[in-house]
Backbone as ProteinMPNN parsed JSONL, in Angstrom:
{"seq_chain_A": "MPPESWADDEKWKIERSKEAEDTIRSHITTHLLDPQTLAFGLADSPVATAAWIWERRRNWSDNTGDVEQSFTREHLCTTASLYWCTESIGSSLRLYHEHFKKPWPLAHNRLPRLEAPTGIAVFPKDVVHLPHSIIKEYTNLQHYTVMPEGGHFAAAEKPELATQDIQKFFRALR", "coords_chain_A": {"N_chain_A": [[12.075, 11.851, -3.013], [13.023, 15.198, -2.748], [14.463, 16.691, 0.222], [13.414, 19.265, 0.747], [10.834, 19.107, -0.135], [9.302, 18.158, 1.884], [7.313, 19.018, 4.657], [8.002, 20.316, 7.963], [6.523, 18.904, 9.896], [6.267, 16.491, 8.665], [8.511, 14.951, 8.642], [8.75, 12.498, 9.886], [7.709, 10.75, 8.041], [9.739, 10.412, 6.189], [11.593, 9.021, 7.732], [10.132, 6.669, 8.228], [9.932, 5.686, 5.63], [12.613, 5.109, 5.157], [12.994, 3.06, 7.03], [11.438, 1.038, 5.892], [12.626, 0.619, 3.479], [14.472, -1.472, 2.51], [12.863, -3.794, 2.521], [10.792, -3.028, 0.797], [12.237, -2.462, -1.537], [13.259, -5.026, -2.241], [10.864, -6.388, -2.621], [9.558, -4.958, -4.743], [11.54, -5.141, -6.738], [11.747, -7.928, -7.204], [9.115, -8.479, -8.084], [8.982, -6.812, -10.275], [11.145, -7.525, -12.027], [11.203, -10.344, -12.241], [8.609, -11.71, -12.052], [7.266, -14.035, -12.834], [8.74, -16.37, -12.23], [8.688, -16.37, -9.424], [5.923, -16.543, -9.176], [5.381, -19.151, -10.139], [6.553, -20.712, -8.111], [5.069, -19.926, -5.817], [2.476, -20.55, -6.625], [2.605, -23.252, -6.643], [2.605, -24.108, -4.065], [0.686, -24.038, -1.189], [1.66, -23.366, 1.315], [3.887, -21.776, 0.75], [2.59, -19.645, -0.512], [1.028, -18.677, 1.641], [3.112, -17.954, 3.408], [4.367, -15.906, 1.962], [2.328, -13.976, 1.813], [1.751, -13.556, 4.57], [4.215, -12.616, 5.538], [4.449, -10.109, 4.356], [2.235, -8.859, 5.523], [3.076, -8.829, 8.166], [5.436, -7.231, 8.09], [4.552, -4.821, 6.981], [2.601, -3.695, 8.475], [1.077, -2.125, 11.36], [2.592, -3.079, 13.893], [4.583, -4.766, 16.386], [6.3, -6.599, 15.241], [4.872, -8.873, 15.587], [2.58, -10.357, 13.787], [0.007, -11.003, 14.501], [-0.852, -8.989, 16.124], [-1.996, -7.231, 14.47], [-3.65, -8.613, 12.68], [-6.021, -11.287, 12.715], [-5.472, -14.846, 13.01], [-7.346, -16.21, 11.547], [-8.103, -14.287, 9.642], [-5.652, -13.987, 8.253], [-5.276, -16.596, 7.254], [-7.563, -16.811, 5.665], [-7.092, -14.786, 3.764], [-4.746, -15.763, 2.487], [-5.846, -18.138, 1.531], [-7.728, -17.185, -0.298], [-6.084, -16.225, -2.383], [-4.811, -18.658, -3.017], [-6.897, -20.561, -3.604], [-8.21, -19.353, -5.728], [-6.278, -19.272, -7.576], [-4.784, -16.953, -8.088], [-2.424, -15.742, -7.308], [-0.241, -15.479, -9.028], [-1.083, -13.645, -11.057], [-1.441, -11.43, -9.451], [1.144, -10.776, -8.771], [2.169, -9.748, -11.086], [1.464, -7.127, -11.318], [3.297, -4.983, -10.671], [5.275, -5.383, -12.618], [3.819, -5.0, -15.026], [2.916, -2.381, -14.602], [5.29, -0.803, -14.464], [6.707, -1.524, -16.772], [4.954, -1.136, -18.876], [3.554, 1.486, -18.722], [0.509, 3.351, -18.212], [-0.476, 5.839, -20.513], [-0.505, 9.366, -19.839], [-3.607, 11.04, -19.505], [-3.91, 13.712, -19.922], [-2.117, 16.861, -19.807], [-2.514, 18.673, -17.824], [-2.509, 20.331, -14.608], [-4.281, 19.881, -11.628], [-3.159, 16.491, -12.095], [-4.852, 14.414, -11.383], [-8.048, 15.033, -11.465], [-10.485, 14.551, -10.252], [-12.365, 14.9, -7.205], [-10.397, 14.288, -4.369], [-9.512, 12.184, -1.68], [-7.265, 11.537, 0.922], [-5.868, 9.228, 3.115], [-3.436, 8.942, 5.483], [-1.548, 6.467, 6.755], [0.46, 5.724, 9.504], [2.338, 3.557, 9.544], [2.494, 2.744, 6.969], [4.213, 1.851, 3.935], [4.97, 3.458, 1.9], [5.208, 6.841, 1.412], [4.162, 10.126, 0.551], [5.031, 13.598, 0.196], [2.834, 16.067, 1.535], [2.659, 18.4, 0.012], [3.229, 17.556, -2.618], [1.147, 15.769, -3.11], [-0.966, 17.567, -2.972], [-0.375, 19.211, -5.153], [-0.649, 17.496, -7.384], [-3.159, 16.355, -7.258], [-6.722, 16.823, -6.898], [-7.1, 17.687, -4.126], [-9.26, 17.232, -1.509], [-9.628, 16.257, 0.985], [-7.709, 15.268, 3.713], [-6.108, 13.164, 5.878], [-4.12, 12.375, 8.621], [-3.631, 9.441, 10.079], [-3.913, 7.938, 13.376], [-2.859, 5.408, 13.719], [-1.967, 2.32, 12.043], [-1.173, 0.53, 8.99], [0.149, -0.49, 5.785], [-1.873, -2.169, 4.834], [-4.279, -1.032, 5.674], [-7.098, -0.891, 5.412], [-7.945, -3.46, 5.991], [-6.63, -3.88, 8.358], [-7.216, -1.767, 10.14], [-10.142, -1.3, 9.997], [-12.268, 0.262, 11.024], [-11.237, 2.871, 11.381], [-10.491, 3.465, 8.725], [-12.98, 3.275, 7.399], [-14.535, 5.265, 8.712], [-13.122, 7.545, 7.923], [-13.401, 7.511, 5.132], [-16.18, 7.811, 4.963], [-16.433, 10.384, 6.072], [-15.075, 11.913, 4.146], [-16.754, 11.548, 1.847], [-19.196, 12.553, 2.804], [-18.654, 15.267, 2.958], [-18.687, 15.943, 0.313], [-21.277, 16.047, -0.446]], "CA_chain_A": [[11.641, 13.218, -2.914], [14.032, 16.035, -2.09], [14.076, 17.079, 1.593], [12.624, 20.497, 0.787], [9.435, 18.789, -0.448], [8.64, 17.721, 3.107], [7.101, 19.983, 5.742], [8.646, 19.895, 9.213], [5.714, 17.904, 10.594], [6.226, 15.269, 7.859], [9.832, 14.306, 8.666], [8.565, 11.113, 10.304], [7.45, 9.946, 6.843], [11.047, 10.081, 5.616], [12.157, 7.964, 8.584], [9.387, 5.427, 7.976], [10.339, 5.202, 4.309], [13.947, 4.514, 5.316], [12.8, 1.789, 7.744], [10.817, 0.053, 5.004], [13.293, 0.653, 2.176], [15.002, -2.759, 2.061], [11.744, -4.695, 2.244], [10.093, -2.552, -0.398], [13.122, -2.623, -2.692], [13.283, -6.435, -2.641], [9.519, -6.725, -3.091], [9.32, -4.369, -6.064], [12.509, -5.682, -7.691], [11.327, -9.287, -7.555], [7.88, -8.417, -8.871], [9.246, -6.097, -11.52], [12.077, -8.191, -12.929], [11.03, -11.787, -12.403], [7.396, -12.119, -11.345], [6.745, -15.346, -13.211], [9.442, -17.411, -11.473], [8.085, -16.351, -8.098], [4.537, -17.013, -9.314], [5.38, -20.615, -10.239], [6.835, -21.263, -6.786], [3.954, -19.679, -4.901], [1.29, -21.265, -7.113], [2.818, -24.676, -6.429], [2.602, -24.445, -2.644], [-0.135, -23.18, -0.334], [2.495, -22.878, 2.419], [4.672, -20.655, 0.215], [1.656, -18.529, -0.7], [0.721, -18.131, 2.972], [4.312, -17.305, 3.945], [4.573, -14.652, 1.212], [1.279, -13.043, 2.238], [1.896, -13.25, 5.991], [5.422, -11.824, 5.752], [4.13, -8.725, 4.013], [1.329, -8.341, 6.551], [3.875, -8.579, 9.376], [6.386, -6.128, 7.899], [3.95, -3.596, 6.468], [1.48, -3.322, 9.336], [1.413, -1.409, 12.59], [2.771, -4.034, 14.978], [5.979, -4.81, 16.845], [6.881, -7.836, 14.733], [3.903, -9.957, 15.766], [1.519, -10.082, 12.822], [-1.3, -11.171, 15.132], [-1.275, -7.725, 16.727], [-2.728, -6.497, 13.436], [-4.611, -9.469, 11.984], [-6.269, -12.587, 13.336], [-5.034, -15.992, 12.193], [-8.423, -16.496, 10.593], [-7.98, -13.326, 8.544], [-4.455, -14.325, 7.484], [-5.541, -17.84, 6.519], [-8.561, -16.506, 4.637], [-6.434, -14.026, 2.702], [-3.898, -16.691, 1.736], [-6.737, -19.08, 0.837], [-8.31, -16.512, -1.468], [-5.081, -16.274, -3.454], [-4.528, -20.041, -3.385], [-8.062, -21.226, -4.201], [-8.568, -18.699, -6.999], [-5.076, -19.332, -8.421], [-4.548, -15.572, -8.53], [-1.18, -15.162, -6.798], [0.601, -15.124, -10.174], [-1.527, -12.396, -11.693], [-1.229, -10.313, -8.517], [2.569, -10.438, -8.8], [2.502, -9.078, -12.346], [1.051, -5.725, -11.267], [4.447, -4.083, -10.747], [5.894, -5.565, -13.934], [2.988, -4.338, -16.037], [2.87, -0.947, -14.316], [6.545, -0.125, -14.782], [7.16, -1.824, -18.135], [3.966, -0.64, -19.838], [2.704, 2.436, -17.982], [-0.574, 4.019, -18.923], [-0.135, 7.222, -20.882], [-1.312, 10.385, -19.173], [-4.776, 11.462, -20.283], [-3.746, 15.137, -20.212], [-0.921, 17.459, -19.195], [-2.921, 19.715, -16.881], [-2.416, 20.1, -13.173], [-3.78, 18.613, -11.134], [-3.298, 15.329, -12.985], [-6.073, 13.75, -10.933], [-8.98, 16.148, -11.298], [-11.615, 14.155, -9.415], [-12.142, 15.176, -5.782], [-9.521, 13.242, -3.838], [-9.302, 12.084, -0.245], [-6.079, 10.742, 1.257], [-5.641, 8.848, 4.511], [-2.033, 8.57, 5.675], [-1.383, 5.575, 7.898], [1.865, 5.933, 9.868], [3.218, 2.422, 9.267], [2.509, 2.395, 5.55], [5.594, 1.734, 3.47], [5.201, 4.495, 0.893], [4.616, 8.122, 1.789], [4.465, 11.285, -0.289], [4.82, 14.876, 0.876], [1.53, 16.703, 1.352], [2.768, 19.384, -1.076], [3.17, 16.838, -3.901], [-0.231, 15.284, -3.237], [-1.807, 18.738, -3.243], [-0.081, 19.701, -6.505], [-1.032, 16.564, -8.439], [-4.537, 15.884, -7.108], [-7.733, 17.782, -6.448], [-7.184, 17.249, -2.736], [-10.377, 17.776, -0.75], [-9.665, 15.665, 2.322], [-6.398, 14.706, 4.042], [-6.089, 12.763, 7.281], [-3.019, 11.567, 9.14], [-4.246, 8.533, 11.038], [-3.098, 7.685, 14.568], [-2.26, 4.073, 13.664], [-2.286, 1.554, 10.847], [-0.097, 0.321, 8.038], [-0.117, -0.571, 4.353], [-3.137, -2.874, 4.616], [-5.1, -0.369, 6.689], [-8.527, -1.198, 5.293], [-8.156, -4.727, 6.692], [-5.999, -3.796, 9.676], [-7.95, -0.777, 10.941], [-11.313, -1.006, 9.161], [-13.102, 1.33, 11.58], [-10.602, 4.152, 11.039], [-10.584, 3.675, 7.277], [-14.384, 3.501, 7.05], [-14.945, 6.589, 9.203], [-12.492, 8.584, 7.113], [-14.058, 7.489, 3.815], [-17.5, 8.419, 5.145], [-16.239, 11.823, 6.277], [-14.728, 12.474, 2.839], [-17.917, 11.595, 0.956], [-20.205, 13.464, 3.362], [-18.267, 16.642, 2.606], [-18.948, 16.156, -1.119], [-22.725, 16.142, -0.688]], "C_chain_A": [[12.73, 14.039, -2.218], [13.541, 16.504, -0.714], [13.206, 18.328, 1.655], [11.156, 20.276, 0.415], [8.618, 18.502, 0.805], [8.503, 18.87, 4.099], [7.751, 19.439, 7.016], [7.858, 18.804, 9.93], [5.563, 16.602, 9.795], [7.545, 14.501, 7.887], [9.736, 12.839, 9.085], [8.304, 10.212, 9.103], [8.756, 9.523, 6.175], [11.677, 8.938, 6.407], [11.454, 6.631, 8.344], [9.778, 4.842, 6.626], [11.713, 4.544, 4.372], [13.856, 3.158, 6.011], [12.337, 0.688, 6.796], [11.58, -0.155, 3.698], [13.781, -0.713, 1.685], [13.89, -3.729, 1.688], [11.032, -4.301, 0.962], [10.95, -2.768, -1.637], [13.126, -4.08, -3.163], [11.936, -6.86, -3.217], [9.304, -6.223, -4.52], [10.273, -4.959, -7.098], [12.113, -7.08, -8.139], [10.096, -9.262, -8.446], [8.121, -7.79, -10.235], [10.061, -6.929, -12.503], [11.755, -9.65, -13.202], [9.758, -12.296, -11.735], [6.966, -13.551, -11.651], [7.434, -16.478, -12.463], [8.868, -17.508, -10.063], [6.664, -16.911, -8.151], [4.474, -18.537, -9.387], [5.61, -21.247, -8.873], [5.677, -21.1, -5.822], [2.705, -20.442, -5.322], [1.392, -22.761, -6.852], [2.658, -25.087, -4.969], [1.713, -23.503, -1.84], [0.663, -22.631, 0.853], [3.329, -21.691, 1.954], [3.79, -19.432, 0.01], [1.347, -17.869, 0.642], [1.927, -17.391, 3.546], [4.551, -15.96, 3.272], [3.588, -13.586, 1.687], [1.508, -12.614, 3.696], [3.104, -12.36, 6.246], [5.162, -10.36, 5.429], [3.186, -8.116, 5.047], [2.097, -8.008, 7.83], [4.749, -7.335, 9.21], [5.739, -4.803, 7.535], [2.761, -3.128, 7.29], [1.997, -2.673, 10.611], [1.452, -2.404, 13.743], [4.247, -4.037, 15.371], [6.658, -6.109, 16.416], [5.983, -9.04, 14.89], [2.696, -9.652, 14.892], [0.133, -10.184, 13.448], [-1.71, -9.979, 15.991], [-2.154, -6.944, 15.749], [-3.841, -7.303, 12.79], [-4.816, -10.758, 12.768], [-5.715, -13.685, 12.428], [-6.088, -16.33, 11.145], [-8.335, -15.561, 9.39], [-6.787, -13.676, 7.646], [-4.666, -15.586, 6.651], [-6.547, -17.615, 5.397], [-7.927, -15.766, 3.471], [-5.562, -14.94, 1.848], [-4.749, -17.68, 0.944], [-7.379, -18.454, -0.392], [-7.339, -16.517, -2.644], [-4.882, -17.706, -3.955], [-5.704, -20.664, -4.14], [-8.477, -20.616, -5.537], [-7.405, -18.7, -7.988], [-4.69, -17.952, -8.952], [-3.247, -14.962, -8.006], [-0.285, -14.71, -7.949], [0.204, -13.815, -10.816], [-1.337, -11.205, -10.759], [0.232, -9.862, -8.523], [2.942, -9.633, -10.039], [2.172, -7.591, -12.324], [2.233, -4.773, -11.431], [5.113, -4.163, -12.118], [5.116, -4.803, -15.0], [2.985, -2.825, -15.841], [4.141, -0.235, -14.778], [7.014, -0.367, -16.213], [6.228, -1.258, -19.201], [3.028, 0.356, -19.154], [1.608, 3.029, -18.858], [-0.111, 5.408, -19.324], [-1.039, 8.194, -20.12], [-2.457, 10.802, -20.086], [-4.671, 12.926, -20.694], [-2.494, 15.642, -19.502], [-1.25, 18.546, -18.18], [-2.564, 19.318, -15.45], [-3.7, 20.603, -12.539], [-4.026, 17.481, -12.137], [-4.581, 14.56, -12.665], [-7.072, 14.837, -10.583], [-10.185, 15.814, -10.428], [-11.33, 14.536, -7.963], [-11.427, 13.987, -5.128], [-9.431, 13.336, -2.323], [-8.134, 11.151, 0.023], [-6.06, 10.487, 2.758], [-4.206, 8.342, 4.609], [-1.941, 7.724, 6.938], [0.105, 5.508, 8.244], [2.808, 4.782, 9.54], [3.084, 1.924, 7.827], [3.955, 2.415, 5.086], [5.951, 2.759, 2.407], [4.47, 5.752, 1.338], [5.049, 9.191, 0.803], [4.284, 12.557, 0.523], [3.43, 15.437, 0.558], [1.571, 17.669, 0.172], [2.664, 18.728, -2.452], [1.756, 16.327, -4.143], [-1.145, 16.436, -3.631], [-1.607, 19.257, -4.671], [-0.678, 18.805, -7.592], [-2.445, 16.01, -8.324], [-5.451, 17.05, -6.758], [-8.055, 17.43, -4.991], [-8.282, 17.995, -1.99], [-10.354, 17.34, 0.714], [-8.324, 14.977, 2.569], [-6.367, 14.412, 5.529], [-4.826, 11.976, 7.585], [-3.603, 10.734, 10.274], [-3.331, 8.281, 12.238], [-2.374, 6.341, 14.54], [-2.664, 3.403, 12.361], [-1.113, 1.508, 9.886], [-0.595, 0.229, 6.61], [-1.469, -1.226, 4.048], [-4.207, -2.334, 5.565], [-6.578, -0.717, 6.601], [-8.87, -2.509, 5.992], [-7.666, -4.658, 8.13], [-6.772, -2.895, 10.643], [-9.218, -0.364, 10.192], [-12.192, 0.125, 9.698], [-12.539, 2.703, 11.216], [-10.761, 4.462, 9.554], [-12.013, 4.012, 6.872], [-14.852, 4.882, 7.491], [-14.362, 7.705, 8.345], [-13.104, 8.651, 5.717], [-15.431, 8.145, 3.909], [-17.395, 9.931, 5.304], [-15.918, 12.516, 4.953], [-15.969, 12.613, 1.957], [-19.032, 12.488, 1.493], [-19.912, 14.907, 2.977], [-18.545, 16.96, 1.135], [-20.431, 16.316, -1.428], [-23.144, 17.564, -0.927]], "O_chain_A": [[13.289, 13.607, -1.209], [12.341, 16.69, -0.513], [12.346, 18.436, 2.53], [10.325, 21.159, 0.625], [7.39, 18.593, 0.79], [9.459, 19.604, 4.35], [8.015, 18.241, 7.124], [8.444, 17.887, 10.506], [4.816, 15.711, 10.2], [7.671, 13.484, 7.204], [10.564, 12.026, 8.673], [8.642, 9.028, 9.139], [8.865, 8.411, 5.658], [12.227, 8.001, 5.828], [12.101, 5.587, 8.267], [9.937, 3.628, 6.498], [11.948, 3.532, 3.711], [14.553, 2.216, 5.634], [12.79, -0.453, 6.887], [11.214, -1.016, 2.898], [13.519, -1.072, 0.537], [13.964, -4.405, 0.662], [10.709, -5.155, 0.136], [10.448, -3.207, -2.672], [13.009, -4.339, -4.361], [11.881, -7.608, -4.192], [8.91, -6.99, -5.399], [9.86, -5.248, -8.221], [12.143, -7.381, -9.333], [10.051, -9.958, -9.46], [7.525, -8.201, -11.231], [9.709, -7.027, -13.678], [12.014, -10.14, -14.301], [9.821, -13.225, -10.929], [6.361, -14.207, -10.803], [6.78, -17.454, -12.095], [8.596, -18.603, -9.571], [6.257, -17.665, -7.268], [3.607, -19.149, -8.763], [4.935, -22.212, -8.515], [5.338, -22.029, -5.089], [1.957, -20.927, -4.473], [0.38, -23.461, -6.839], [2.582, -26.277, -4.665], [1.959, -22.297, -1.812], [0.367, -21.54, 1.342], [3.466, -20.706, 2.68], [4.194, -18.311, 0.322], [1.4, -16.645, 0.763], [1.773, -16.308, 4.111], [4.897, -14.983, 3.937], [3.967, -12.44, 1.931], [1.459, -11.423, 4.005], [3.04, -11.45, 7.072], [5.611, -9.473, 6.155], [3.343, -6.948, 5.402], [1.8, -7.017, 8.496], [4.792, -6.483, 10.097], [6.335, -3.751, 7.766], [1.999, -2.265, 6.854], [3.195, -2.676, 10.894], [0.477, -2.558, 14.479], [5.06, -3.367, 14.735], [7.49, -6.651, 17.142], [6.294, -10.117, 14.383], [1.884, -8.788, 15.224], [-0.808, -9.537, 12.991], [-2.815, -9.966, 16.533], [-2.954, -6.101, 16.156], [-4.864, -6.744, 12.395], [-3.891, -11.257, 13.409], [-5.517, -13.476, 11.231], [-5.769, -16.687, 10.011], [-8.479, -15.999, 8.248], [-6.904, -13.662, 6.42], [-4.282, -15.636, 5.483], [-6.399, -18.163, 4.306], [-8.197, -16.084, 2.312], [-5.633, -14.895, 0.62], [-4.41, -18.021, -0.189], [-7.552, -19.12, -1.413], [-7.737, -16.786, -3.778], [-4.795, -17.944, -5.16], [-5.511, -21.237, -5.212], [-9.041, -21.309, -6.385], [-7.528, -18.191, -9.102], [-4.316, -17.804, -10.115], [-2.992, -13.78, -8.236], [0.362, -13.667, -7.854], [1.054, -12.968, -11.09], [-1.097, -10.09, -11.221], [0.517, -8.685, -8.301], [3.937, -8.91, -10.028], [2.569, -6.865, -13.236], [2.174, -3.852, -12.246], [5.471, -3.142, -12.706], [5.696, -4.051, -15.782], [3.046, -2.074, -16.814], [4.069, 0.818, -15.412], [7.654, 0.502, -16.805], [6.667, -0.936, -20.306], [1.833, 0.09, -19.025], [1.762, 3.183, -20.069], [0.575, 6.081, -18.554], [-2.186, 7.878, -19.803], [-2.286, 10.902, -21.301], [-5.265, 13.34, -21.689], [-1.893, 14.931, -18.697], [-0.357, 19.262, -17.727], [-2.35, 18.148, -15.135], [-4.165, 21.684, -12.901], [-4.977, 17.517, -12.918], [-5.296, 14.116, -13.563], [-6.965, 15.484, -9.542], [-10.841, 16.721, -9.916], [-10.177, 14.499, -7.533], [-11.813, 12.834, -5.318], [-9.293, 14.421, -1.759], [-8.033, 10.088, -0.588], [-6.215, 11.406, 3.563], [-3.816, 7.418, 3.895], [-2.216, 8.195, 8.041], [0.928, 5.259, 7.362], [3.986, 5.024, 9.278], [3.511, 0.815, 7.506], [4.824, 2.944, 5.779], [7.121, 2.907, 2.055], [3.268, 5.728, 1.606], [6.165, 9.161, 0.285], [3.468, 12.592, 1.444], [2.928, 15.29, -0.557], [0.608, 17.746, -0.591], [2.062, 19.301, -3.36], [1.229, 16.439, -5.25], [-1.992, 16.298, -4.514], [-2.561, 19.689, -5.317], [-1.16, 19.304, -8.609], [-2.888, 15.27, -9.202], [-4.993, 18.126, -6.372], [-9.14, 16.94, -4.679], [-8.245, 19.218, -1.854], [-10.977, 17.967, 1.571], [-7.857, 14.199, 1.738], [-6.576, 15.307, 6.349], [-4.501, 11.018, 6.883], [-4.018, 11.27, 11.302], [-2.111, 8.399, 12.124], [-1.388, 6.151, 15.253], [-3.576, 3.854, 11.668], [-0.192, 2.322, 9.952], [-1.631, 0.797, 6.264], [-2.13, -0.848, 3.08], [-4.947, -3.101, 6.181], [-7.244, -0.826, 7.631], [-9.968, -2.654, 6.529], [-8.226, -5.305, 9.016], [-6.953, -3.23, 11.814], [-9.354, 0.793, 9.797], [-12.795, 0.863, 8.92], [-13.279, 3.591, 10.793], [-11.118, 5.577, 9.175], [-12.235, 4.935, 6.088], [-15.499, 5.592, 6.72], [-15.036, 8.699, 8.073], [-13.303, 9.741, 5.18], [-15.806, 8.937, 3.045], [-18.189, 10.673, 4.726], [-16.442, 13.595, 4.677], [-16.209, 13.676, 1.385], [-19.744, 13.118, 0.711], [-20.831, 15.678, 2.7], [-18.627, 18.129, 0.76], [-20.8, 16.681, -2.544], [-24.325, 17.831, -1.147]]}, "name": "protein", "num_of_chains": 1, "seq": "MPPESWADDEKWKIERSKEAEDTIRSHITTHLLDPQTLAFGLADSPVATAAWIWERRRNWSDNTGDVEQSFTREHLCTTASLYWCTESIGSSLRLYHEHFKKPWPLAHNRLPRLEAPTGIAVFPKDVVHLPHSIIKEYTNLQHYTVMPEGGHFAAAEKPELATQDIQKFFRALR"}
């Protein structure tokens, strides 16, 4: 996004995006270009699956490098077990490949593109941020909250904050 897209009070989002850039680039590139090779390796080893999941939780959450500041070991083990026991790590890796190689066609050319009432919660340690102006232009933005804490997996990391914000959004639609 060009710098002029960002309001002065959003400059921190640019800095956060720069912090996360290398991790995100490697993640998306691997998933986009060669998801199946990675899938075979992760599907063959519960330790590899856990390491892949835990590393993302550590790097993409609101902590100082200690993943257990954001998630309990039980939560991390349960999450990795869900992927391992359901043999779904491979299909989860294909999301980026399918999205970028075979994108859905737009349903219409009107603005906003997303016409349904939209609520956005911005968590400061997320790895992808958009300027408020772009969100407002392309969605029917009804609710926008910049959260005090949380990262990419905010619903699991900060469930109280996420739940309260979702409730506030839907109450306003009544």
